[in-house]
Coordinates of C-alpha atoms and ligand atoms in Angstrom, one line a residue:
M1 CA 0.0 0.0 0.0
S2 CA 1.4 3.4 -0.9
G3 CA 1.9 6.2 1.5
G4 CA -0.6 8.2 -0.5
D5 CA -3.3 5.6 0.3
M6 CA -2.6 5.9 4.0
A7 CA -2.9 9.7 3.8
K8 CA -6.4 9.5 2.4
P9 CA -8.9 8.7 5.2
L10 CA -11.6 6.3 4.2
L11 CA -14.4 8.0 6.0
G12 CA -13.3 11.4 7.1
H13 CA -13.4 14.8 5.4
R14 CA -15.9 14.2 2.6
S15 CA -17.2 17.7 2.4
V16 CA -18.3 18.9 -1.0
E17 CA -15.4 21.4 -1.1
G18 CA -12.9 18.7 0.1
E19 CA -10.2 17.1 -2.0
H20 CA -12.3 13.9 -2.5
S21 CA -15.6 15.6 -2.9
V22 CA -18.7 13.4 -3.5
T23 CA -19.4 14.8 -6.9
P24 CA -16.9 12.7 -9.0
A25 CA -18.3 9.5 -7.5
A26 CA -21.9 10.4 -8.3
G27 CA -21.1 10.6 -12.1
R28 CA -19.6 7.1 -12.3
T29 CA -21.0 4.2 -14.2
I30 CA -21.7 1.3 -11.8
G31 CA -22.3 -2.2 -13.0
V32 CA -24.7 -4.7 -11.3
L33 CA -24.6 -8.4 -12.2
G34 CA -27.9 -10.1 -11.5
S35 CA -31.5 -8.8 -11.9
G36 CA -33.1 -10.1 -8.7
D37 CA -34.5 -8.2 -5.7
F38 CA -31.2 -6.9 -4.5
A39 CA -30.0 -5.9 -7.9
R40 CA -33.2 -4.1 -8.6
S41 CA -33.3 -2.1 -5.3
L42 CA -29.6 -1.3 -5.7
A43 CA -30.1 0.0 -9.2
I44 CA -33.0 2.2 -8.2
R45 CA -30.9 3.6 -5.3
L46 CA -27.9 4.2 -7.5
V47 CA -29.9 5.9 -10.2
C48 CA -31.5 8.1 -7.5
S49 CA -28.1 9.0 -6.2
G50 CA -26.9 10.3 -9.5
F51 CA -24.9 7.2 -10.8
K52 CA -25.2 5.7 -14.3
V53 CA -26.2 2.1 -13.9
V54 CA -25.7 -0.8 -16.3
V55 CA -27.2 -4.1 -15.3
G56 CA -25.8 -7.4 -16.5
S57 CA -28.4 -10.2 -16.9
R58 CA -28.5 -13.6 -18.5
N59 CA -31.9 -12.6 -20.0
P60 CA -31.9 -8.8 -20.4
K61 CA -35.1 -8.6 -22.5
R62 CA -37.2 -10.3 -19.9
K63 CA -35.8 -8.3 -17.0
A64 CA -35.4 -4.8 -18.5
G65 CA -39.0 -3.8 -17.5
L66 CA -38.3 -4.4 -13.8
F67 CA -35.6 -1.7 -13.7
P68 CA -35.9 2.1 -13.9
S69 CA -35.7 3.4 -17.4
A70 CA -32.5 5.3 -16.6
A71 CA -30.7 2.0 -15.9
E72 CA -29.4 0.1 -19.0
V73 CA -30.1 -3.6 -18.9
T74 CA -28.0 -5.7 -21.1
F75 CA -26.1 -9.0 -21.3
Q76 CA -23.6 -9.7 -18.5
A77 CA -20.5 -9.4 -20.8
E78 CA -21.7 -6.1 -22.3
A79 CA -22.5 -4.6 -18.9
V80 CA -19.1 -5.6 -17.5
K81 CA -17.3 -3.9 -20.4
K82 CA -18.9 -0.6 -19.6
T83 CA -17.7 -0.1 -16.1
D84 CA -14.8 -0.7 -13.6
I85 CA -17.0 -1.2 -10.5
I86 CA -19.4 -4.1 -10.5
F87 CA -21.7 -5.2 -7.8
V88 CA -22.1 -9.0 -7.9
A89 CA -25.8 -9.4 -6.8
V90 CA -25.8 -13.2 -7.4
F91 CA -25.8 -16.0 -4.9
R92 CA -22.5 -17.7 -4.0
E93 CA -23.7 -21.0 -5.6
H94 CA -23.8 -19.2 -8.9
Y95 CA -20.4 -17.4 -8.8
S96 CA -18.8 -20.2 -10.9
T97 CA -21.3 -19.5 -13.7
L98 CA -19.7 -16.1 -14.1
C99 CA -16.2 -17.6 -14.8
D100 CA -16.7 -17.1 -18.5
L101 CA -16.5 -13.3 -17.8
A102 CA -13.1 -13.6 -16.2
D103 CA -11.2 -11.9 -19.1
V104 CA -13.6 -8.9 -19.3
L105 CA -13.6 -8.6 -15.5
A106 CA -9.8 -8.6 -15.1
G107 CA -8.5 -5.5 -13.3
K108 CA -12.0 -4.4 -12.2
I109 CA -13.5 -3.9 -8.7
L110 CA -16.0 -6.6 -7.7
V111 CA -18.3 -5.7 -4.8
D112 CA -19.5 -8.9 -3.1
V113 CA -22.9 -8.3 -1.5
S114 CA -23.8 -11.9 -0.7
N115 CA -25.0 -13.4 2.5
N116 CA -25.2 -17.0 3.7
T117 CA -28.1 -18.9 5.2
E118 CA -26.1 -20.1 8.3
I119 CA -23.3 -18.6 10.5
N120 CA -19.9 -19.8 9.3
H121 CA -21.6 -21.8 6.6
H122 CA -18.4 -22.2 4.4
K123 CA -14.8 -22.5 5.4
E124 CA -13.9 -19.3 3.5
S125 CA -16.1 -16.3 3.2
N126 CA -18.1 -15.7 0.0
A127 CA -15.9 -12.7 -0.8
E128 CA -12.7 -14.7 -0.4
Y129 CA -14.3 -17.4 -2.6
L130 CA -15.1 -14.8 -5.3
A131 CA -11.6 -13.4 -5.1
S132 CA -10.2 -16.9 -5.6
L133 CA -12.4 -17.4 -8.7
F134 CA -11.3 -14.0 -10.1
P135 CA -7.6 -13.5 -9.0
A136 CA -7.2 -10.6 -11.6
C137 CA -10.0 -8.6 -9.9
T138 CA -10.1 -6.6 -6.7
V139 CA -12.8 -7.8 -4.4
V140 CA -14.5 -5.6 -1.8
K141 CA -17.0 -7.0 0.7
G142 CA -19.9 -4.7 1.4
F143 CA -23.6 -3.8 1.4
N144 CA -24.6 -7.3 2.6
V145 CA -25.9 -5.9 5.9
I146 CA -28.3 -3.7 3.9
S147 CA -31.6 -5.3 2.8
A148 CA -33.2 -4.8 -0.6
W149 CA -36.0 -3.1 1.3
T150 CA -33.6 -0.7 3.1
L151 CA -32.0 0.2 -0.2
Q152 CA -35.4 1.2 -1.6
S153 CA -36.7 3.0 1.5
G154 CA -33.8 5.3 1.4
A155 CA -32.6 7.8 4.0
R156 CA -35.7 7.4 6.2
D157 CA -34.4 4.1 7.5
G158 CA -32.5 4.2 10.8
N159 CA -30.0 1.5 10.0
K160 CA -27.6 3.1 7.5
Q161 CA -24.2 1.6 8.2
V162 CA -22.5 -0.2 5.4
L163 CA -19.6 -2.4 6.6
I164 CA -16.8 -2.6 4.1
C165 CA -13.6 -4.7 3.9
S166 CA -10.9 -5.4 1.3
N167 CA -7.2 -5.9 1.0
N168 CA -7.1 -3.0 -1.4
Q169 CA -7.3 0.4 0.2
E170 CA -8.1 2.3 -3.0
A171 CA -10.9 0.0 -4.0
K172 CA -12.3 0.2 -0.4
R173 CA -12.1 4.0 -0.6
I174 CA -14.1 4.1 -3.9
V175 CA -16.8 1.7 -2.6
A176 CA -17.0 3.7 0.7
E177 CA -17.5 6.9 -1.4
I178 CA -20.3 5.3 -3.4
A179 CA -22.0 4.2 -0.2
Q180 CA -21.7 7.7 1.2
V181 CA -23.2 9.2 -2.0
M182 CA -26.1 6.7 -1.7
G183 CA -26.8 8.1 1.8
F184 CA -25.2 5.3 3.8
T185 CA -22.5 5.5 6.5
P186 CA -19.5 3.4 5.4
V187 CA -17.7 1.6 8.2
D188 CA -14.1 0.4 7.5
M189 CA -13.8 -3.2 8.8
G190 CA -10.3 -3.7 7.7
C191 CA -8.9 -6.3 5.3
M192 CA -10.6 -9.2 3.6
S193 CA -10.2 -11.5 6.6
S194 CA -13.1 -9.6 8.2
A195 CA -15.5 -10.7 5.4
C196 CA -16.5 -13.8 7.4
E197 CA -17.5 -11.6 10.3
I198 CA -19.4 -9.2 8.1
E199 CA -21.2 -12.1 6.4
N200 CA -22.3 -13.4 9.8
I201 CA -23.7 -10.1 11.1
P202 CA -27.1 -10.3 9.3
L203 CA -27.6 -13.9 10.5
R204 CA -27.1 -13.2 14.2
L205 CA -30.3 -13.0 16.3
L206 CA -30.2 -10.2 18.9
P207 CA -26.7 -11.1 20.1
A208 CA -26.6 -8.4 22.8
W209 CA -30.0 -9.4 24.1
K210 CA -29.4 -13.1 24.9
I211 CA -28.0 -12.7 28.5
P212 CA -30.5 -9.9 29.5
I213 CA -33.5 -11.9 28.1
F214 CA -32.4 -15.1 30.0
L215 CA -31.9 -13.0 33.1
A216 CA -35.4 -11.5 32.8
L217 CA -36.9 -14.9 32.1
G218 CA -35.0 -16.4 35.1
L219 CA -36.2 -13.7 37.4
F220 CA -39.7 -13.9 36.1
L221 CA -39.8 -17.7 36.7
C222 CA -38.5 -17.4 40.2
F223 CA -40.9 -14.6 41.3
F224 CA -43.8 -16.2 39.5
T225 CA -43.3 -19.5 41.3
Y226 CA -42.9 -17.6 44.6
N227 CA -46.1 -15.6 44.1
L228 CA -48.0 -18.6 42.8
V229 CA -47.1 -20.5 46.1
R230 CA -48.1 -17.5 48.2
Q231 CA -51.3 -16.4 46.4
V232 CA -52.7 -19.6 45.0
I233 CA -51.2 -22.8 46.5
H234 CA -51.2 -21.6 50.1
P235 CA -55.0 -20.7 50.2
Y236 CA -55.7 -24.0 48.3
I237 CA -53.8 -26.2 50.8
R238 CA -54.5 -24.3 54.0
E239 CA -58.1 -23.0 53.5
Q240 CA -59.3 -25.2 50.5
K241 CA -60.0 -22.0 48.6
N242 CA -59.8 -22.1 44.8
K243 CA -57.8 -19.1 43.7
F244 CA -56.4 -20.5 40.5
Y245 CA -58.2 -17.7 38.6
K246 CA -55.6 -15.3 39.9
I247 CA -52.8 -16.9 37.8
P248 CA -53.2 -15.1 34.4
I249 CA -53.5 -11.6 35.8
E250 CA -52.9 -11.1 39.5
V251 CA -49.9 -13.5 39.8
V252 CA -48.4 -12.1 36.6
N253 CA -49.1 -8.6 37.7
T254 CA -47.3 -9.1 41.1
T255 CA -44.4 -10.8 39.3
L256 CA -43.8 -8.1 36.6
P257 CA -43.0 -5.2 39.0
C258 CA -40.6 -7.5 40.9
V259 CA -38.7 -8.3 37.7
A260 CA -38.8 -4.6 36.6
Y261 CA -37.5 -3.4 39.9
V262 CA -34.8 -6.0 40.4
M263 CA -33.6 -5.5 36.7
L264 CA -33.4 -1.8 37.2
S265 CA -31.2 -2.3 40.3
L266 CA -29.1 -4.7 38.2
V267 CA -28.4 -1.9 35.8
Y268 CA -26.6 0.0 38.6
L269 CA -25.1 -2.9 40.6
P270 CA -22.2 -3.5 38.2
G271 CA -21.2 0.1 38.5
V272 CA -21.2 -0.2 42.2
L273 CA -19.1 -3.4 42.0
A274 CA -16.7 -1.7 39.6
A275 CA -16.3 1.3 41.8
S276 CA -15.8 -1.0 44.9
S277 CA -13.1 -2.9 43.0
Q278 CA -11.4 0.4 42.0
L279 CA -11.5 1.6 45.6
Y280 CA -10.2 -1.7 46.9
Y281 CA -7.3 -2.0 44.5
G282 CA -6.7 1.8 44.4
T283 CA -6.4 1.8 40.6
K284 CA -8.6 2.0 37.5
Y285 CA -6.0 0.2 35.4
R286 CA -6.8 -3.3 36.8
R287 CA -9.0 -5.3 34.4
F288 CA -12.4 -6.2 35.7
P289 CA -13.3 -9.9 35.7
D290 CA -14.9 -11.0 32.4
W291 CA -18.3 -11.5 34.0
L292 CA -18.3 -7.9 35.2
D293 CA -17.2 -6.6 31.9
Q294 CA -20.0 -8.5 30.2
W295 CA -22.5 -7.2 32.7
L296 CA -21.4 -3.6 32.2
Q297 CA -21.9 -4.0 28.5
H298 CA -25.4 -5.3 28.8
R299 CA -26.8 -2.5 31.1
K300 CA -28.7 -0.8 28.3
Q301 CA -30.6 -4.0 27.4
I302 CA -31.2 -4.9 31.1
G303 CA -32.6 -1.3 31.6
L304 CA -34.9 -1.6 28.5
L305 CA -36.2 -5.0 29.7
S306 CA -36.9 -3.4 33.1
F307 CA -38.9 -0.6 31.3
F308 CA -40.7 -3.3 29.3
C309 CA -41.8 -5.1 32.5
A310 CA -42.7 -1.9 34.2
A311 CA -44.9 -0.8 31.2
L312 CA -46.6 -4.2 31.2
H313 CA -47.2 -3.9 34.9
A314 CA -48.9 -0.5 34.4
V315 CA -51.2 -2.0 31.7
Y316 CA -52.1 -5.0 33.8
S317 CA -52.8 -2.8 36.8
L318 CA -55.1 -0.6 34.7
C319 CA -57.0 -3.8 33.6
L320 CA -57.5 -5.1 37.2
P321 CA -60.9 -3.4 37.7
M322 CA -62.2 -4.7 34.3
R323 CA -62.1 -8.3 35.4
R324 CA -65.3 -10.2 36.3
S325 CA -63.7 -11.6 39.4
H326 CA -63.1 -8.1 40.6
R327 CA -66.8 -7.1 40.1
Y328 CA -68.0 -10.2 41.9
L329 CA -65.8 -9.5 44.9
L330 CA -66.8 -5.9 44.9
I331 CA -70.5 -6.8 45.0
E332 CA -69.9 -9.5 47.6
T333 CA -68.2 -7.0 49.8
A334 CA -71.1 -4.5 49.3
V335 CA -73.7 -7.2 50.2
K336 CA -71.7 -8.3 53.3
Q337 CA -71.5 -4.6 54.3
A338 CA -75.3 -4.2 53.9
V339 CA -76.0 -7.4 55.9
E340 CA -73.7 -6.2 58.7
K341 CA -75.3 -2.7 58.4
K342 CA -71.9 -1.1 58.1
M343 CA -72.2 2.4 56.7
S344 CA -68.5 3.0 55.8
I345 CA -65.5 0.9 55.2
W346 CA -63.2 3.9 54.5
I347 CA -59.8 3.4 56.1
E348 CA -57.9 6.6 55.9
E349 CA -54.4 5.0 56.1
E350 CA -55.2 2.6 53.3
V351 CA -56.5 5.4 51.1
W352 CA -53.4 7.5 51.6
R353 CA -51.1 4.5 51.0
M354 CA -52.7 3.7 47.7
E355 CA -52.8 7.3 46.5
I356 CA -49.1 7.7 47.3
Y357 CA -47.8 4.4 45.8
I358 CA -49.8 4.8 42.6
S359 CA -48.5 8.4 42.1
V360 CA -44.9 7.4 42.9
G361 CA -45.3 4.4 40.5
I362 CA -46.4 6.7 37.7
I363 CA -43.4 9.0 38.2
A364 CA -41.1 6.0 38.3
L365 CA -42.6 4.7 35.0
G366 CA -42.2 8.2 33.5
L367 CA -38.5 8.3 34.4
L368 CA -38.0 4.8 33.0
S369 CA -39.7 5.9 29.7
L370 CA -37.2 8.8 29.5
L371 CA -34.3 6.5 30.1
A372 CA -35.6 4.1 27.4
I373 CA -36.1 6.9 24.9
T374 CA -32.6 8.4 25.5
S375 CA -31.0 5.0 25.0
L376 CA -32.2 5.0 21.3
P377 CA -29.2 5.6 19.1
S378 CA -30.9 8.5 17.3
I379 CA -31.6 10.4 20.5
A380 CA -28.4 9.3 22.3
N381 CA -26.3 10.7 19.4
S382 CA -27.9 14.1 19.8
L383 CA -26.8 14.4 23.4
N384 CA -23.4 15.3 24.7
W385 CA -21.6 13.1 27.2
R386 CA -22.7 15.2 30.2
E387 CA -26.4 15.2 29.1
F388 CA -26.3 11.4 28.4
S389 CA -24.6 10.6 31.7
F390 CA -27.1 12.9 33.6
V391 CA -30.1 11.1 32.1
Q392 CA -28.7 7.6 32.3
S393 CA -26.8 7.8 35.6
T394 CA -28.5 10.5 37.7
L395 CA -32.1 10.3 36.5
G396 CA -31.7 6.5 36.3
F397 CA -30.6 6.4 40.0
I398 CA -33.5 8.7 40.9
A399 CA -35.9 6.3 39.1
L400 CA -34.4 3.5 41.3
V401 CA -35.0 5.5 44.5
I402 CA -38.6 6.4 43.4
S403 CA -39.3 2.7 42.5
T404 CA -38.1 1.8 46.0
L405 CA -40.5 4.3 47.5
H406 CA -43.3 2.8 45.3
T407 CA -42.4 -0.7 46.6
L408 CA -42.2 0.5 50.3
T409 CA -45.5 2.3 50.2
Y410 CA -47.1 -0.7 48.4
G411 CA -45.7 -3.1 51.1
W412 CA -46.3 -0.7 54.0
S413 CA -46.3 -2.6 57.2
R414 CA -47.0 -6.0 55.7
A415 CA -43.5 -7.2 56.5
F416 CA -44.4 -7.0 60.2
D417 CA -47.7 -8.8 59.9
E418 CA -47.3 -12.5 60.7
N419 CA -50.4 -13.4 58.6
Q420 CA -48.4 -12.3 55.5
Y421 CA -45.9 -15.1 56.0
K422 CA -47.4 -17.9 53.9
F423 CA -45.6 -21.1 54.5
Y424 CA -43.1 -18.9 56.4
L425 CA -42.4 -17.1 53.1
P426 CA -42.0 -13.4 53.6
P427 CA -44.1 -11.0 51.3
T428 CA -42.5 -10.8 47.8
Y429 CA -41.8 -7.1 48.1
T430 CA -39.4 -7.6 51.0
L431 CA -37.3 -9.9 48.7
T432 CA -37.3 -7.4 45.8
L433 CA -35.9 -4.7 48.1
L434 CA -32.6 -6.6 48.8
V435 CA -30.6 -5.7 45.7
P436 CA -32.0 -2.2 45.1
C437 CA -31.4 -1.2 48.8
T438 CA -27.8 -2.5 48.6
V439 CA -27.2 -0.4 45.5
I440 CA -28.8 2.7 47.0
L441 CA -26.8 2.3 50.2
A442 CA -23.5 1.8 48.3
K443 CA -24.2 4.9 46.2
V444 CA -24.8 6.9 49.4
V445 CA -21.5 5.6 50.8
F446 CA -19.7 6.5 47.5
S447 CA -21.1 10.0 47.7
L448 CA -19.5 10.7 51.1
P449 CA -16.8 13.3 50.4
C450 CA -13.8 11.1 51.6
V451 CA -14.9 8.2 49.4
H452 CA -16.0 10.4 46.5
Q453 CA -12.8 12.3 46.3
R454 CA -10.7 9.1 46.4
L455 CA -12.8 7.6 43.6
L456 CA -12.5 10.7 41.5
R457 CA -8.7 10.7 41.9
I458 CA -8.6 7.0 40.9
R459 CA -10.7 7.7 37.8
R460 CA -8.3 10.5 36.8
G461 CA -5.4 8.0 36.9
W462 CA -4.1 8.1 40.5
E463 CA -2.9 4.8 41.8
K464 CA -2.4 3.5 45.3
G465 CA 1.2 2.8 46.2
R466 CA 2.7 4.5 43.1
Y467 CA 5.0 7.3 44.2
V468 CA 7.1 9.7 42.1
K469 CA 10.2 11.6 43.3
F470 CA 9.7 15.3 43.4
V471 CA 12.1 18.2 43.9
L472 CA 11.0 21.4 45.5
P473 CA 13.0 24.7 45.8
S474 CA 13.4 25.7 49.5
A475 CA 13.0 29.3 50.8
T476 CA 16.8 29.7 50.6
G477 CA 16.8 28.7 46.9
E478 CA 18.2 25.3 47.7
Y479 CA 16.5 22.2 46.4
S480 CA 15.0 19.5 48.8
S481 CA 13.8 16.2 47.5
G482 CA 10.8 14.1 48.6
E483 CA 8.1 11.7 47.4
T484 CA 4.5 12.1 46.5
S485 CA 1.7 10.2 44.8
S486 CA 2.1 10.2 41.0
N487 CA -0.7 12.6 40.1
V488 CA -1.1 14.7 43.2
Ligands
NAP501 P1 -32.5 -13.2 -6.4 O1 -33.7 -12.3 -6.4 O2 -32.7 -14.7 -6.5 O3 -31.5 -12.8 -7.6 C1 -30.4 -13.5 -8.0 C2 -30.0 -13.1 -9.4 O4 -28.8 -13.8 -9.7 C3 -31.0 -13.6 -10.4 O5 -32.0 -12.6 -10.6 C4 -30.2 -13.8 -11.7 O6 -30.3 -12.7 -12.5 C5 -28.7 -13.8 -11.2 N1 -28.0 -15.0 -11.6 C6 -26.8 -15.0 -12.2 N2 -26.4 -16.2 -12.5 C7 -27.3 -17.1 -12.0 C8 -27.5 -18.5 -12.0 N3 -26.5 -19.3 -12.5 N4 -28.6 -19.0 -11.5 C9 -29.5 -18.2 -10.9 N5 -29.4 -16.9 -10.9 C10 -28.4 -16.3 -11.4 O7 -31.6 -12.9 -5.2 P2 -31.4 -11.5 -4.4 O8 -32.3 -11.5 -3.3 O9 -31.4 -10.4 -5.3 O10 -29.9 -11.7 -3.8 C11 -28.8 -11.5 -4.6 C12 -27.5 -11.5 -3.8 O11 -27.7 -10.4 -2.9 C13 -27.3 -12.7 -2.9 O12 -26.0 -13.0 -2.8 C14 -27.9 -12.3 -1.5 O13 -27.2 -12.9 -0.5 C15 -27.5 -10.8 -1.5 N6 -28.3 -10.0 -0.6 C16 -29.6 -9.9 -0.8 C17 -30.4 -9.1 0.0 C18 -31.9 -9.0 -0.1 O14 -32.5 -8.3 0.7 N7 -32.5 -9.6 -1.1 C19 -29.8 -8.5 1.1 C20 -28.4 -8.5 1.2 C21 -27.7 -9.3 0.4 P3 -30.3 -13.0 -14.1 O15 -31.3 -14.0 -14.4 O16 -30.7 -11.6 -14.7 O17 -29.0 -13.3 -14.6

């Protein structure tokens, strides 16, 4: 690779006035081999972006009508002759049928857009296979992460990154420029050995969500079983009362807030553990264990699942009075009251408790919605670091404190009522308080000036036990030596 190549950044400085302005790329003729869904969408997008397009098909007469009139549809060999950059919109299985074109393709850039049906389906990536079939061509892997639909829907679509890799810097730069003119954001993924990784990306199913989803399901299962035993099994065994009707709504609705609340605390617990580790070792340069690293990386997904459960809890709660069981119980209570000639069942404390916990719950849900919205890439990208950290860290922590108030006002004095201990099991809300209260307590300790200052110094690079020699001039102008911590 020449020094000149290194001097040209792949993605940076593409202003219209810049040296590599977008205008020259827009006038190029681009070839597309294949006339399927991807080729058609690609051709439409290229034409709309100001490129001349020539499509190479085995049957141009039949396929011409499917393309915009501005695109020329011709035989494969004819199309290839007219351009130096050719998108190969053909499946890997059919690459070998293009070998007849090897001579006309020599010296040209081939863009491999293909995907596989399984992760690591072949030993070598499709792009490497294409390069082995056409050694006289320069192959660039790219555009495979973009669907035919995204190509047609244009700049409105949120996912606009085009991952590109090649062993040839100049070819990669040209393809990146084309992607940029088409309205996409090219991302340099390095040399051809990355092609396999790029080809696997569209086949991965929510890779960052696996652990958080399993965590949420695990918590849901544990709390659901616990609530089932307390609310359904206990009255059935002890009082022969059939309360199985509670399973679909009531048990689920007491489980969802438990999961939401604990998940929210699990967003902040790894930060507490990381800070404790830094305080304990007196450095920020010691690597966290892998499990803590993984946990820190999944906080966004854990937070979003917490919001999801909280939102479901709100909807389930709103539906509670709609149920027939609720109406029957209400009428039953009214009849009992009439028989007993009770005029009022108003309990002031209960009324206040409910007013407060519902209001606090709504505020907590509002804050969680704000956290969820600001974690969307489009919103997060519009915030500076301080704004993002204020919302995610400060407001998030306030949401945890308010959720704790919601839980405490909901539980009220039930923890001290022995009738609430079914099969000696404490009320569910007492269990959910464990992790969040630990997090809140730790945060309070970390905010104490002596601890906070030490943590700040560590995060700015100070290390325990690392001293540097320093030399100070004395009042007489002589120099005295001593020791101090490295960054004091
Ligand atoms: P498609 O609709 O089946 O089109 C494939 C095209 O390949 C055919 O229209 C055909 O055009 C051409 N072809 C050339 N030689 C062939 C042969 N021997 N046998 C059969 N067809 C042959 O497929 P597609 O969805 O456009 O996908 C094309 C490539 O783009 C694939 O590698 C795919 O992985 C990739 N891709 C597609 C999408 C998407 O959303 N569809 C997204 C990313 C990547 P002629 O008959 O005119 O020669």
